[in-house]
Amino acid sequence: MVTIKTIEALNAAVDAGFDAQVALTADVVRFPSTRGNEHTAQDFMANQMRRRGLSVDRFLVDLDEIRHLPGFSPVHVNYENAWNVVGTYRAEAPKGRSLILNGHIDVVPTGPLDMWTTPPFEPRVEGDWLYGRGGGDMKAGQVACLAALDAIGRAGFKPTADVIVQSVVEEECTGNGALACLARGYRADAVLIPEPLHDCLIRAQLGVIWFEVAVRGVPVHASDATTGANAIDAAYLVMQGLRGLEARWNERKADYPHYDHVDHPINLNVGRIEGGDWASSVPAWCRFEVRVAIYPEQSIPAAKREIEETILETARGSAFLRNSPPEVTYHGFEAEGYVLSDAEEPVGVLAEAHRAVFGSDLEEVSSTATTDARFFGLYGGMPALVYGPVADSIHGFDERVNLTSLRKVTKAMTLFIADWCGLDPAT
Amino acid sequence: MVTIKTIEALNAAVDAGFDAQVALTADVVRFPSTRGNEHTAQDFMANQMRRRGLSVDRFLVDLDEIRHLPGFSPVHVNYENAWNVVGTYRAEAPKGRSLILNGHIDVVPTGPLDMWTTPPFEPRVEGDWLYGRGGGDMKAGQVACLAALDAIGRAGFKPTADVIVQSVVEEECTGNGALACLARGYRADAVLIPEPLHDCLIRAQLGVIWFEVAVRGVPVHASDATTGANAIDAAYLVMQGLRGLEARWNERKADYPHYDHVDHPINLNVGRIEGGDWASSVPAWCRFEVRVAIYPEQSIPAAKREIEETILETARGSAFLRNSPPEVTYHGFEAEGYVLSDAEEPVGVLAEAHRAVFGSDLEEVSSTATTDARFFGLYGGMPALVYGPVADSIHGFDERVNLTSLRKVTKAMTLFIADWCGLDPAT
């Protein structure tokens, strides 16, 4: 239990450091840490950790060390620049409860630059918002971890339990960065992941599967198109079949207690498409990439079977596809859903910290996305709390994070650390 | 009029050179002369022409010299390797009718290599066929031009009029290679283009327009997909609208005398598509490339207006697209249709040559494709005859040209040259 006086001191310390925190967030946003390009941002994070006296462990994600583990997602890219960075504060005589603060450094692609009001990797503050790709998802949260530790030091304290700060790669496509941290042996009594949760806590999160569908066509000269088979047209037929699967899965939501009240829990997204080589040739090939959610109780193998059966059934309805069935491959997310359980203790501490700052109860949500929390909760036996600031347009244009919310969330995180880990006067 | 004895001598000369002709065709097929990569094949063609004593004119297609001309098609690639090669035989004392033999060196992309039985640029002869990309469309025809001149020489003759052999680029996308030959001043009393016409003559050919449609979306995180707008889905909606246009244009075929009997004259082909960046982001963009045919009497500006109106009308039917209308741009073919007319004289000569070889009448067809003939006919005042061998799977896999047909067509071409240009004994 943190005293009112300590709460006030910590809040004041967050306020005192907030301008620097926003500036540091902007510095991190400036790194274009899309997939395969996270390493320079990670070097920066490592330096920030070192500067704070954390012991830094910078290691490459090694597929051979994780591919046999539950939760692993297959990939078809190389990991030569996929560096994780972990900075650990080790308490001298640990007596509180240890904590992992986890965040991901990778951001999703910007999309066409001309649809951004200002360039995505040139952060700017306007009104109560910080704009930039990754600002919300989730560099503001990552920097908040460091800012919370800064505030504790500034207020004249130090945690009485170990605090492990993880900056991982691959959250947006596989989660293999977080899995590699688990494989490396990092454990704690609880995990906090400050994803942009609109000041709420995730109680349940869906699983996510990525798959690619490859459709073949019969290429002929366009002047004779009716004698060929257009792979792009055929791909759309398959997509329509998959929309049927999405509808059926949404209809089943009543079977899943954490999602029965959610309007449209299962979202199937065709996120990329590519096909054909030449306007005047009937295209011989088309590929598209799909993201679909699954319920926490749905198994990945069963979901894959349904996906494949749906595609085959759609193919059977087409004279051409019947004899040339689409191929499904999986790379990227094979993420199970996760429901936060056996977590009364850390949730209670977070709820109290939240109430102390926001003056209201901590709201719990069922997320229609996935987060790295699943690794800690499902495969590491650690309760993993996902809680973070208000952000808009994550994965969209003009992504932004709200600064008032960020300040409060940072305060709540600081109080959470204080209460969970315990504080001693810094000597 | 060519005597029986000369016919026999020329036929025998074609037969005597046919193995070498097939070998030379294979040599040319071996060059992967897709767009932007024609130059090495063109160097080879220039050498072949030089070896035959033709005066060679190798020149780069210069956009500044042709962009103001009728028939020009806009491009968005550079022409730094777009070399045309023209080899001219100049008769000492011209008394016959001059001739342009025109062919294109560019070939369309291969598509996925694993769908070819053997590699596309490793030509092979099997049975009565030569396989390889570009063998049919139209390297067999190009080499037949040289082989016909070879046969005339081998039989002890030389033409009594100028013969201009053109190997051009860009036939498969714009026709700007042929247009550049016209701009350079090449003229003759007739033009023969040995495209793979299944031993027939083109009487009418359609026009072709290429256009690209760019659709924007509203990108959001896939977990929240229903609040965004998927550009790939929206693109499909636009395609469906364009299929309606294709159907309407086909319904109008009764208005066009050369096409009223053709089953499905107007083919609209979506030949390429590309969209989105990330499986878990609702895609912000999608682009697709379309080829559509127009009737000879249809004007390009009017056809473009119909295309644009169709797209806008489709957009109006969508809550999202209404406020974010797709953009249409044109690059590649803006080809008018062409009907061979005022050509009784060369058609008569070709029909006679054909009959002498095939023992049957020359069949005339209405092509649902375009060829470079339009430049000579529409903008150069020269009757342009398109006539050539049997080929399969042009623009498809395992493209092939039939050798029996090629031999006969080469004989007919040789007789055509003999009759049209006249022959003198070689001295």
Short mmCIF file of N, CA, C and O in Angstrom, two decimals, chain A residues 35 108-109 111-112 114-115 137 172-173 208 210 216-217 219-226 230 232-233 236 239-240 243 264 267 269-286 289-291 333 368-369 394-397, chain B residues 35 108-109 111-112 114-115 137 172-173 210 216-217 219-226 230 232-233 235-236 239 243 264 267 269-286 289-291 333 368-369 394-397:
data_model
loop_
_atom_site.label_atom_id
_atom_site.label_comp_id
_atom_site.label_asym_id
_atom_site.label_seq_id
_atom_site.Cartn_x
_atom_site.Cartn_y
_atom_site.Cartn_z
N ARG A 35 8.89 -3.72 -39.82
CA ARG A 35 9.49 -5.05 -39.77
C ARG A 35 10.79 -5.12 -40.56
O ARG A 35 10.84 -4.71 -41.72
N VAL A 108 3.65 -0.99 -37.79
CA VAL A 108 3.13 -1.48 -39.07
C VAL A 108 3.48 -0.47 -40.16
O VAL A 108 3.80 0.69 -39.88
N PRO A 109 3.43 -0.91 -41.43
CA PRO A 109 3.76 -0.01 -42.54
C PRO A 109 2.89 1.25 -42.53
O PRO A 109 1.78 1.24 -42.00
N GLY A 111 1.63 2.82 -45.16
CA GLY A 111 0.72 3.04 -46.28
C GLY A 111 1.18 4.27 -47.07
O GLY A 111 2.25 4.83 -46.79
N PRO A 112 0.38 4.68 -48.08
CA PRO A 112 0.80 5.79 -48.95
C PRO A 112 1.07 7.06 -48.14
O PRO A 112 0.23 7.52 -47.37
N ASP A 114 1.20 10.08 -48.99
CA ASP A 114 0.41 11.29 -49.28
C ASP A 114 -0.92 11.30 -48.53
O ASP A 114 -1.64 12.27 -48.59
N MET A 115 -1.24 10.22 -47.85
CA MET A 115 -2.46 10.21 -47.06
C MET A 115 -2.20 10.66 -45.61
O MET A 115 -3.12 10.76 -44.81
N ASP A 137 0.92 2.91 -30.98
CA ASP A 137 1.08 1.45 -31.01
C ASP A 137 2.54 1.09 -31.27
O ASP A 137 2.91 0.79 -32.37
N GLU A 172 3.78 -7.29 -34.17
CA GLU A 172 2.73 -7.00 -35.15
C GLU A 172 2.51 -8.12 -36.16
O GLU A 172 1.63 -8.03 -37.01
N CYS A 173 3.33 -9.16 -36.10
CA CYS A 173 3.19 -10.20 -37.13
C CYS A 173 3.27 -11.62 -36.58
O CYS A 173 2.67 -12.53 -37.14
N VAL A 208 -5.29 -14.78 -33.27
CA VAL A 208 -5.19 -14.28 -34.65
C VAL A 208 -4.43 -15.29 -35.49
O VAL A 208 -3.40 -15.83 -35.05
N TRP A 210 -2.80 -15.63 -39.43
CA TRP A 210 -2.51 -15.06 -40.75
C TRP A 210 -2.39 -16.22 -41.73
O TRP A 210 -1.76 -17.23 -41.41
N ARG A 216 -4.27 -19.97 -58.79
CA ARG A 216 -3.70 -20.05 -60.13
C ARG A 216 -4.79 -19.76 -61.17
O ARG A 216 -5.97 -20.00 -60.90
N GLY A 217 -4.39 -19.28 -62.32
CA GLY A 217 -5.33 -19.07 -63.42
C GLY A 217 -4.86 -19.80 -64.65
O GLY A 217 -3.87 -20.52 -64.63
N PRO A 219 -3.59 -18.64 -68.09
CA PRO A 219 -3.26 -17.41 -68.82
C PRO A 219 -3.43 -17.59 -70.31
O PRO A 219 -2.99 -18.58 -70.89
N VAL A 220 -4.07 -16.63 -70.91
CA VAL A 220 -4.19 -16.58 -72.37
C VAL A 220 -4.06 -15.11 -72.75
O VAL A 220 -4.03 -14.23 -71.89
N HIS A 221 -4.00 -14.84 -74.03
CA HIS A 221 -3.98 -13.46 -74.49
C HIS A 221 -5.32 -12.83 -74.11
O HIS A 221 -6.36 -13.46 -74.22
N ALA A 222 -5.25 -11.58 -73.67
CA ALA A 222 -6.47 -10.90 -73.22
C ALA A 222 -7.53 -10.83 -74.31
O ALA A 222 -8.72 -10.76 -74.02
N SER A 223 -7.12 -10.86 -75.58
CA SER A 223 -8.09 -10.78 -76.67
C SER A 223 -8.94 -12.03 -76.76
O SER A 223 -9.92 -12.07 -77.48
N ASP A 224 -8.56 -13.03 -75.99
CA ASP A 224 -9.21 -14.32 -76.03
C ASP A 224 -9.59 -14.73 -74.60
O ASP A 224 -9.60 -15.90 -74.26
N ALA A 225 -9.86 -13.71 -73.78
CA ALA A 225 -9.95 -13.91 -72.33
C ALA A 225 -10.96 -14.98 -71.92
O ALA A 225 -10.75 -15.68 -70.92
N THR A 226 -12.03 -15.13 -72.66
CA THR A 226 -13.08 -16.06 -72.23
C THR A 226 -12.61 -17.51 -72.28
O THR A 226 -13.22 -18.38 -71.67
N ASN A 230 -9.16 -16.20 -65.15
CA ASN A 230 -8.50 -15.05 -64.55
C ASN A 230 -8.29 -15.29 -63.05
O ASN A 230 -9.23 -15.39 -62.27
N ILE A 232 -7.20 -13.34 -60.79
CA ILE A 232 -7.65 -12.23 -59.93
C ILE A 232 -9.15 -12.36 -59.66
O ILE A 232 -9.62 -12.22 -58.53
N ASP A 233 -9.91 -12.66 -60.71
CA ASP A 233 -11.34 -12.91 -60.51
C ASP A 233 -11.55 -14.09 -59.57
O ASP A 233 -12.40 -14.06 -58.67
N TYR A 236 -11.12 -13.30 -55.93
CA TYR A 236 -12.25 -12.63 -55.30
C TYR A 236 -13.36 -13.62 -54.92
O TYR A 236 -14.04 -13.45 -53.92
N MET A 239 -12.32 -14.99 -51.70
CA MET A 239 -12.53 -14.00 -50.63
C MET A 239 -13.99 -13.97 -50.19
O MET A 239 -14.29 -13.85 -49.00
N GLN A 240 -14.89 -14.09 -51.17
CA GLN A 240 -16.31 -14.09 -50.81
C GLN A 240 -16.65 -15.29 -49.94
O GLN A 240 -17.42 -15.19 -48.98
N ARG A 243 -15.58 -14.51 -46.49
CA ARG A 243 -16.50 -13.60 -45.81
C ARG A 243 -17.65 -14.39 -45.18
O ARG A 243 -18.19 -14.03 -44.14
N HIS A 264 -19.10 -7.17 -33.28
CA HIS A 264 -18.58 -7.91 -34.45
C HIS A 264 -17.19 -8.39 -34.07
O HIS A 264 -16.17 -7.86 -34.54
N ASN A 267 -13.07 -10.33 -36.98
CA ASN A 267 -12.81 -9.57 -38.20
C ASN A 267 -11.85 -10.33 -39.09
O ASN A 267 -10.77 -10.74 -38.64
N ASN A 269 -9.73 -9.84 -42.42
CA ASN A 269 -9.21 -8.74 -43.23
C ASN A 269 -8.31 -9.27 -44.35
O ASN A 269 -7.34 -9.97 -44.07
N VAL A 270 -8.67 -8.93 -45.58
CA VAL A 270 -7.75 -9.16 -46.68
C VAL A 270 -6.86 -7.92 -46.73
O VAL A 270 -7.31 -6.84 -47.11
N GLY A 271 -5.62 -8.09 -46.31
CA GLY A 271 -4.77 -6.92 -46.09
C GLY A 271 -3.78 -6.66 -47.20
O GLY A 271 -3.25 -5.55 -47.31
N ARG A 272 -3.51 -7.66 -48.02
CA ARG A 272 -2.58 -7.47 -49.15
C ARG A 272 -3.06 -8.34 -50.30
O ARG A 272 -3.58 -9.43 -50.08
N ILE A 273 -2.82 -7.85 -51.48
CA ILE A 273 -3.11 -8.65 -52.67
C ILE A 273 -2.09 -8.32 -53.74
O ILE A 273 -1.55 -7.21 -53.78
N GLU A 274 -1.82 -9.29 -54.58
CA GLU A 274 -0.85 -9.14 -55.64
C GLU A 274 -1.20 -10.19 -56.68
O GLU A 274 -1.43 -11.34 -56.31
N GLY A 275 -1.22 -9.80 -57.92
CA GLY A 275 -1.51 -10.80 -58.94
C GLY A 275 -1.25 -10.30 -60.34
O GLY A 275 -1.36 -9.10 -60.61
N GLY A 276 -0.90 -11.21 -61.22
CA GLY A 276 -0.75 -10.90 -62.63
C GLY A 276 0.52 -10.13 -62.96
O GLY A 276 1.18 -9.57 -62.08
N ASP A 277 0.86 -10.15 -64.24
CA ASP A 277 2.11 -9.54 -64.69
C ASP A 277 1.92 -8.50 -65.79
O ASP A 277 2.80 -7.70 -66.04
N TRP A 278 0.77 -8.53 -66.45
CA TRP A 278 0.67 -7.78 -67.71
C TRP A 278 -0.80 -7.51 -67.98
O TRP A 278 -1.61 -8.45 -67.92
N ALA A 279 -1.12 -6.27 -68.29
CA ALA A 279 -2.53 -5.92 -68.51
C ALA A 279 -3.17 -6.78 -69.60
O ALA A 279 -4.35 -7.13 -69.51
N SER A 280 -2.40 -7.13 -70.62
CA SER A 280 -2.98 -7.85 -71.76
C SER A 280 -2.80 -9.36 -71.68
O SER A 280 -2.94 -10.04 -72.69
N SER A 281 -2.44 -9.87 -70.51
CA SER A 281 -2.41 -11.32 -70.32
C SER A 281 -3.40 -11.67 -69.22
O SER A 281 -3.40 -11.03 -68.16
N VAL A 282 -4.23 -12.67 -69.46
CA VAL A 282 -5.12 -13.14 -68.40
C VAL A 282 -4.23 -13.66 -67.28
O VAL A 282 -3.38 -14.51 -67.51
N PRO A 283 -4.39 -13.11 -66.06
CA PRO A 283 -3.39 -13.40 -65.01
C PRO A 283 -3.36 -14.87 -64.60
O PRO A 283 -4.38 -15.49 -64.37
N ALA A 284 -2.14 -15.38 -64.47
CA ALA A 284 -1.91 -16.78 -64.13
C ALA A 284 -1.86 -17.00 -62.63
O ALA A 284 -1.89 -18.13 -62.18
N TRP A 285 -1.77 -15.92 -61.88
CA TRP A 285 -1.58 -16.09 -60.44
C TRP A 285 -2.13 -14.88 -59.71
O TRP A 285 -2.18 -13.77 -60.23
N CYS A 286 -2.57 -15.14 -58.49
CA CYS A 286 -2.95 -14.07 -57.58
C CYS A 286 -2.78 -14.61 -56.16
O CYS A 286 -3.10 -15.76 -55.89
N GLU A 289 -3.24 -11.98 -48.71
CA GLU A 289 -2.92 -12.28 -47.32
C GLU A 289 -4.10 -11.89 -46.44
O GLU A 289 -4.67 -10.81 -46.60
N VAL A 290 -4.40 -12.78 -45.52
CA VAL A 290 -5.59 -12.61 -44.69
C VAL A 290 -5.22 -12.67 -43.22
O VAL A 290 -4.36 -13.44 -42.81
N ARG A 291 -5.88 -11.85 -42.45
CA ARG A 291 -5.81 -11.91 -41.00
C ARG A 291 -7.21 -12.23 -40.53
O ARG A 291 -8.19 -11.59 -40.95
N PHE A 333 1.16 -14.70 -37.74
CA PHE A 333 0.42 -15.09 -36.54
C PHE A 333 -0.21 -16.48 -36.54
O PHE A 333 -0.99 -16.83 -37.42
N THR A 368 -10.62 -7.26 -29.50
CA THR A 368 -10.77 -8.02 -30.75
C THR A 368 -9.42 -8.19 -31.45
O THR A 368 -9.36 -8.68 -32.57
N ALA A 369 -8.36 -7.77 -30.78
CA ALA A 369 -7.01 -7.95 -31.32
C ALA A 369 -6.24 -8.94 -30.45
O ALA A 369 -6.77 -9.47 -29.48
N ILE A 394 -4.39 3.80 -34.94
CA ILE A 394 -3.28 2.86 -34.99
C ILE A 394 -3.51 2.01 -36.24
O ILE A 394 -4.65 1.68 -36.57
N HIS A 395 -2.49 1.71 -36.98
CA HIS A 395 -2.54 1.01 -38.28
C HIS A 395 -3.18 1.88 -39.36
O HIS A 395 -3.38 1.40 -40.47
N GLY A 396 -3.50 3.14 -39.04
CA GLY A 396 -4.11 4.01 -40.05
C GLY A 396 -3.20 5.19 -40.34
O GLY A 396 -1.98 5.11 -40.17
N PHE A 397 -3.80 6.28 -40.83
CA PHE A 397 -3.03 7.49 -41.10
C PHE A 397 -3.17 8.44 -39.91
O PHE A 397 -4.16 8.43 -39.20
N ARG B 35 9.72 -6.39 -71.72
CA ARG B 35 9.80 -4.94 -71.78
C ARG B 35 10.98 -4.39 -70.96
O ARG B 35 11.17 -4.76 -69.81
N VAL B 108 5.82 -10.78 -73.87
CA VAL B 108 5.13 -10.50 -72.60
C VAL B 108 5.79 -11.33 -71.48
O VAL B 108 6.50 -12.30 -71.75
N PRO B 109 5.55 -10.94 -70.22
CA PRO B 109 6.17 -11.66 -69.10
C PRO B 109 5.79 -13.15 -69.12
O PRO B 109 4.76 -13.54 -69.66
N GLY B 111 5.12 -15.07 -66.49
CA GLY B 111 4.31 -15.61 -65.40
C GLY B 111 5.16 -16.59 -64.60
O GLY B 111 6.36 -16.74 -64.86
N PRO B 112 4.54 -17.26 -63.60
CA PRO B 112 5.32 -18.15 -62.72
C PRO B 112 6.04 -19.25 -63.51
O PRO B 112 5.43 -19.97 -64.30
N ASP B 114 7.21 -22.02 -62.64
CA ASP B 114 6.88 -23.43 -62.36
C ASP B 114 5.66 -23.91 -63.14
O ASP B 114 5.33 -25.09 -63.10
N MET B 115 4.99 -23.00 -63.83
CA MET B 115 3.86 -23.44 -64.64
C MET B 115 4.30 -23.77 -66.09
O MET B 115 3.49 -24.18 -66.90
N ASP B 137 4.76 -15.36 -80.71
CA ASP B 137 4.41 -13.95 -80.68
C ASP B 137 5.64 -13.11 -80.37
O ASP B 137 5.86 -12.73 -79.25
N GLU B 172 3.78 -4.83 -77.49
CA GLU B 172 2.88 -5.48 -76.54
C GLU B 172 2.25 -4.51 -75.54
O GLU B 172 1.46 -4.91 -74.70
N CYS B 173 2.68 -3.24 -75.58
CA CYS B 173 2.15 -2.33 -74.57
C CYS B 173 1.73 -0.97 -75.11
O CYS B 173 0.83 -0.35 -74.57
N TRP B 210 -5.43 0.62 -72.40
CA TRP B 210 -4.99 0.19 -71.07
C TRP B 210 -5.31 1.31 -70.09
O TRP B 210 -5.06 2.49 -70.39
N ARG B 216 -8.74 4.10 -53.07
CA ARG B 216 -8.26 4.37 -51.72
C ARG B 216 -9.19 3.72 -50.70
O ARG B 216 -10.37 3.50 -50.99
N GLY B 217 -8.66 3.41 -49.53
CA GLY B 217 -9.47 2.86 -48.46
C GLY B 217 -9.33 3.71 -47.22
O GLY B 217 -8.66 4.74 -47.23
N PRO B 219 -7.80 3.05 -43.76
CA PRO B 219 -7.07 2.04 -43.03
C PRO B 219 -7.33 2.14 -41.54
O PRO B 219 -7.28 3.22 -40.97
N VAL B 220 -7.62 1.01 -40.95
CA VAL B 220 -7.73 0.92 -39.49
C VAL B 220 -7.10 -0.42 -39.11
O VAL B 220 -6.76 -1.23 -39.97
N HIS B 221 -6.96 -0.64 -37.82
CA HIS B 221 -6.47 -1.93 -37.36
C HIS B 221 -7.49 -3.00 -37.75
O HIS B 221 -8.69 -2.78 -37.68
N ALA B 222 -6.98 -4.15 -38.19
CA ALA B 222 -7.87 -5.21 -38.66
C ALA B 222 -8.86 -5.65 -37.59
O ALA B 222 -9.94 -6.14 -37.90
N SER B 223 -8.50 -5.48 -36.33
CA SER B 223 -9.39 -5.92 -35.25
C SER B 223 -10.65 -5.05 -35.19
O SER B 223 -11.60 -5.36 -34.50
N ASP B 224 -10.62 -3.97 -35.94
CA ASP B 224 -11.70 -3.00 -35.92
C ASP B 224 -12.16 -2.75 -37.35
O ASP B 224 -12.60 -1.65 -37.69
N ALA B 225 -12.04 -3.79 -38.18
CA ALA B 225 -12.16 -3.63 -39.64
C ALA B 225 -13.48 -2.99 -40.06
O ALA B 225 -13.52 -2.26 -41.04
N THR B 226 -14.54 -3.23 -39.33
CA THR B 226 -15.84 -2.72 -39.79
C THR B 226 -15.92 -1.20 -39.74
O THR B 226 -16.79 -0.61 -40.36
N ASN B 230 -12.10 -1.17 -46.80
CA ASN B 230 -11.06 -2.01 -47.39
C ASN B 230 -10.92 -1.71 -48.88
O ASN B 230 -11.83 -1.94 -49.68
N ILE B 232 -9.20 -3.14 -51.10
CA ILE B 232 -9.20 -4.33 -51.97
C ILE B 232 -10.65 -4.75 -52.27
O ILE B 232 -11.00 -5.05 -53.41
N ASP B 233 -11.48 -4.72 -51.24
CA ASP B 233 -12.90 -5.00 -51.47
C ASP B 233 -13.51 -3.96 -52.42
O ASP B 233 -14.27 -4.28 -53.33
N ALA B 235 -12.02 -2.23 -54.67
CA ALA B 235 -11.51 -2.44 -56.03
C ALA B 235 -12.36 -3.48 -56.76
O ALA B 235 -12.67 -3.33 -57.95
N TYR B 236 -12.74 -4.50 -56.02
CA TYR B 236 -13.54 -5.55 -56.63
C TYR B 236 -14.89 -5.02 -57.09
O TYR B 236 -15.40 -5.38 -58.16
N MET B 239 -14.37 -3.37 -60.30
CA MET B 239 -14.21 -4.38 -61.37
C MET B 239 -15.57 -4.89 -61.84
O MET B 239 -15.78 -5.10 -63.03
N ARG B 243 -17.13 -4.93 -65.57
CA ARG B 243 -17.67 -6.11 -66.27
C ARG B 243 -19.01 -5.77 -66.93
O ARG B 243 -19.36 -6.30 -67.98
N HIS B 264 -17.56 -13.02 -78.82
CA HIS B 264 -17.35 -12.15 -77.65
C HIS B 264 -16.21 -11.22 -78.01
O HIS B 264 -15.09 -11.36 -77.52
N ASN B 267 -13.12 -7.95 -75.02
CA ASN B 267 -12.64 -8.57 -73.79
C ASN B 267 -12.02 -7.53 -72.90
O ASN B 267 -11.13 -6.77 -73.31
N ASN B 269 -9.92 -7.22 -69.52
CA ASN B 269 -9.08 -8.08 -68.68
C ASN B 269 -8.45 -7.28 -67.56
O ASN B 269 -7.78 -6.28 -67.80
N VAL B 270 -8.69 -7.73 -66.33
CA VAL B 270 -7.93 -7.19 -65.20
C VAL B 270 -6.66 -8.03 -65.13
O VAL B 270 -6.71 -9.21 -64.77
N GLY B 271 -5.55 -7.43 -65.54
CA GLY B 271 -4.34 -8.22 -65.74
C GLY B 271 -3.34 -8.13 -64.61
O GLY B 271 -2.45 -8.98 -64.49
N ARG B 272 -3.44 -7.09 -63.79
CA ARG B 272 -2.55 -6.94 -62.65
C ARG B 272 -3.30 -6.29 -61.52
O ARG B 272 -4.19 -5.47 -61.74
N ILE B 273 -2.92 -6.67 -60.30
CA ILE B 273 -3.51 -6.03 -59.13
C ILE B 273 -2.45 -5.97 -58.04
O ILE B 273 -1.56 -6.84 -57.98
N GLU B 274 -2.57 -4.99 -57.22
CA GLU B 274 -1.64 -4.80 -56.12
C GLU B 274 -2.34 -3.93 -55.10
O GLU B 274 -2.97 -2.94 -55.46
N GLY B 275 -2.27 -4.32 -53.85
CA GLY B 275 -2.90 -3.48 -52.84
C GLY B 275 -2.51 -3.87 -51.43
O GLY B 275 -2.21 -5.02 -51.16
N GLY B 276 -2.54 -2.89 -50.56
CA GLY B 276 -2.31 -3.12 -49.13
C GLY B 276 -0.87 -3.41 -48.79
O GLY B 276 -0.04 -3.71 -49.64
N ASP B 277 -0.57 -3.28 -47.49
CA ASP B 277 0.81 -3.42 -47.02
C ASP B 277 0.96 -4.45 -45.92
O ASP B 277 2.07 -4.88 -45.63
N TRP B 278 -0.13 -4.83 -45.28
CA TRP B 278 0.01 -5.57 -44.03
C TRP B 278 -1.27 -6.34 -43.77
O TRP B 278 -2.36 -5.78 -43.87
N ALA B 279 -1.14 -7.62 -43.46
CA ALA B 279 -2.33 -8.45 -43.28
C ALA B 279 -3.26 -7.89 -42.20
O ALA B 279 -4.48 -7.97 -42.32
N SER B 280 -2.68 -7.29 -41.16
CA SER B 280 -3.50 -6.82 -40.04
C SER B 280 -3.86 -5.35 -40.12
O SER B 280 -4.26 -4.76 -39.12
N SER B 281 -3.69 -4.73 -41.28
CA SER B 281 -4.17 -3.36 -41.47
C SER B 281 -5.19 -3.38 -42.60
O SER B 281 -4.94 -3.96 -43.66
N VAL B 282 -6.33 -2.75 -42.37
CA VAL B 282 -7.31 -2.63 -43.46
C VAL B 282 -6.63 -1.82 -44.57
O VAL B 282 -6.15 -0.71 -44.31
N PRO B 283 -6.57 -2.38 -45.78
CA PRO B 283 -5.72 -1.75 -46.80
C PRO B 283 -6.20 -0.37 -47.22
O PRO B 283 -7.37 -0.15 -47.47
N ALA B 284 -5.24 0.54 -47.34
CA ALA B 284 -5.50 1.94 -47.67
C ALA B 284 -5.52 2.17 -49.17
O ALA B 284 -5.95 3.22 -49.62
N TRP B 285 -5.03 1.20 -49.92
CA TRP B 285 -4.88 1.43 -51.35
C TRP B 285 -4.97 0.12 -52.10
O TRP B 285 -4.64 -0.95 -51.58
N CYS B 286 -5.43 0.21 -53.33
CA CYS B 286 -5.40 -0.94 -54.24
C CYS B 286 -5.40 -0.36 -55.65
O CYS B 286 -6.10 0.60 -55.93
N GLU B 289 -4.75 -2.96 -63.10
CA GLU B 289 -4.52 -2.57 -64.49
C GLU B 289 -5.47 -3.35 -65.38
O GLU B 289 -5.63 -4.55 -65.22
N VAL B 290 -6.05 -2.62 -66.32
CA VAL B 290 -7.08 -3.20 -67.17
C VAL B 290 -6.72 -3.01 -68.64
O VAL B 290 -6.18 -1.97 -69.03
N ARG B 291 -7.04 -4.01 -69.41
CA ARG B 291 -6.97 -3.93 -70.87
C ARG B 291 -8.38 -4.11 -71.37
O ARG B 291 -9.08 -5.06 -70.96
N PHE B 333 -1.34 1.16 -74.02
CA PHE B 333 -2.16 1.26 -75.24
C PHE B 333 -3.24 2.34 -75.24
O PHE B 333 -4.11 2.38 -74.37
N THR B 368 -9.60 -9.94 -82.42
CA THR B 368 -10.03 -9.28 -81.19
C THR B 368 -8.83 -8.65 -80.47
O THR B 368 -8.96 -8.18 -79.34
N ALA B 369 -7.68 -8.66 -81.12
CA ALA B 369 -6.49 -8.02 -80.55
C ALA B 369 -6.10 -6.82 -81.41
O ALA B 369 -6.75 -6.51 -82.41
N ILE B 394 0.04 -18.09 -76.83
CA ILE B 394 0.75 -16.82 -76.76
C ILE B 394 0.19 -16.10 -75.53
O ILE B 394 -0.99 -16.20 -75.23
N HIS B 395 1.03 -15.48 -74.77
CA HIS B 395 0.70 -14.85 -73.48
C HIS B 395 0.38 -15.89 -72.40
O HIS B 395 -0.01 -15.52 -71.29
N GLY B 396 0.55 -17.17 -72.71
CA GLY B 396 0.26 -18.21 -71.72
C GLY B 396 1.53 -18.99 -71.39
O GLY B 396 2.64 -18.49 -71.54
N PHE B 397 1.36 -20.22 -70.93
CA PHE B 397 2.50 -21.09 -70.64
C PHE B 397 2.73 -22.02 -71.82
O PHE B 397 1.82 -22.34 -72.55
#
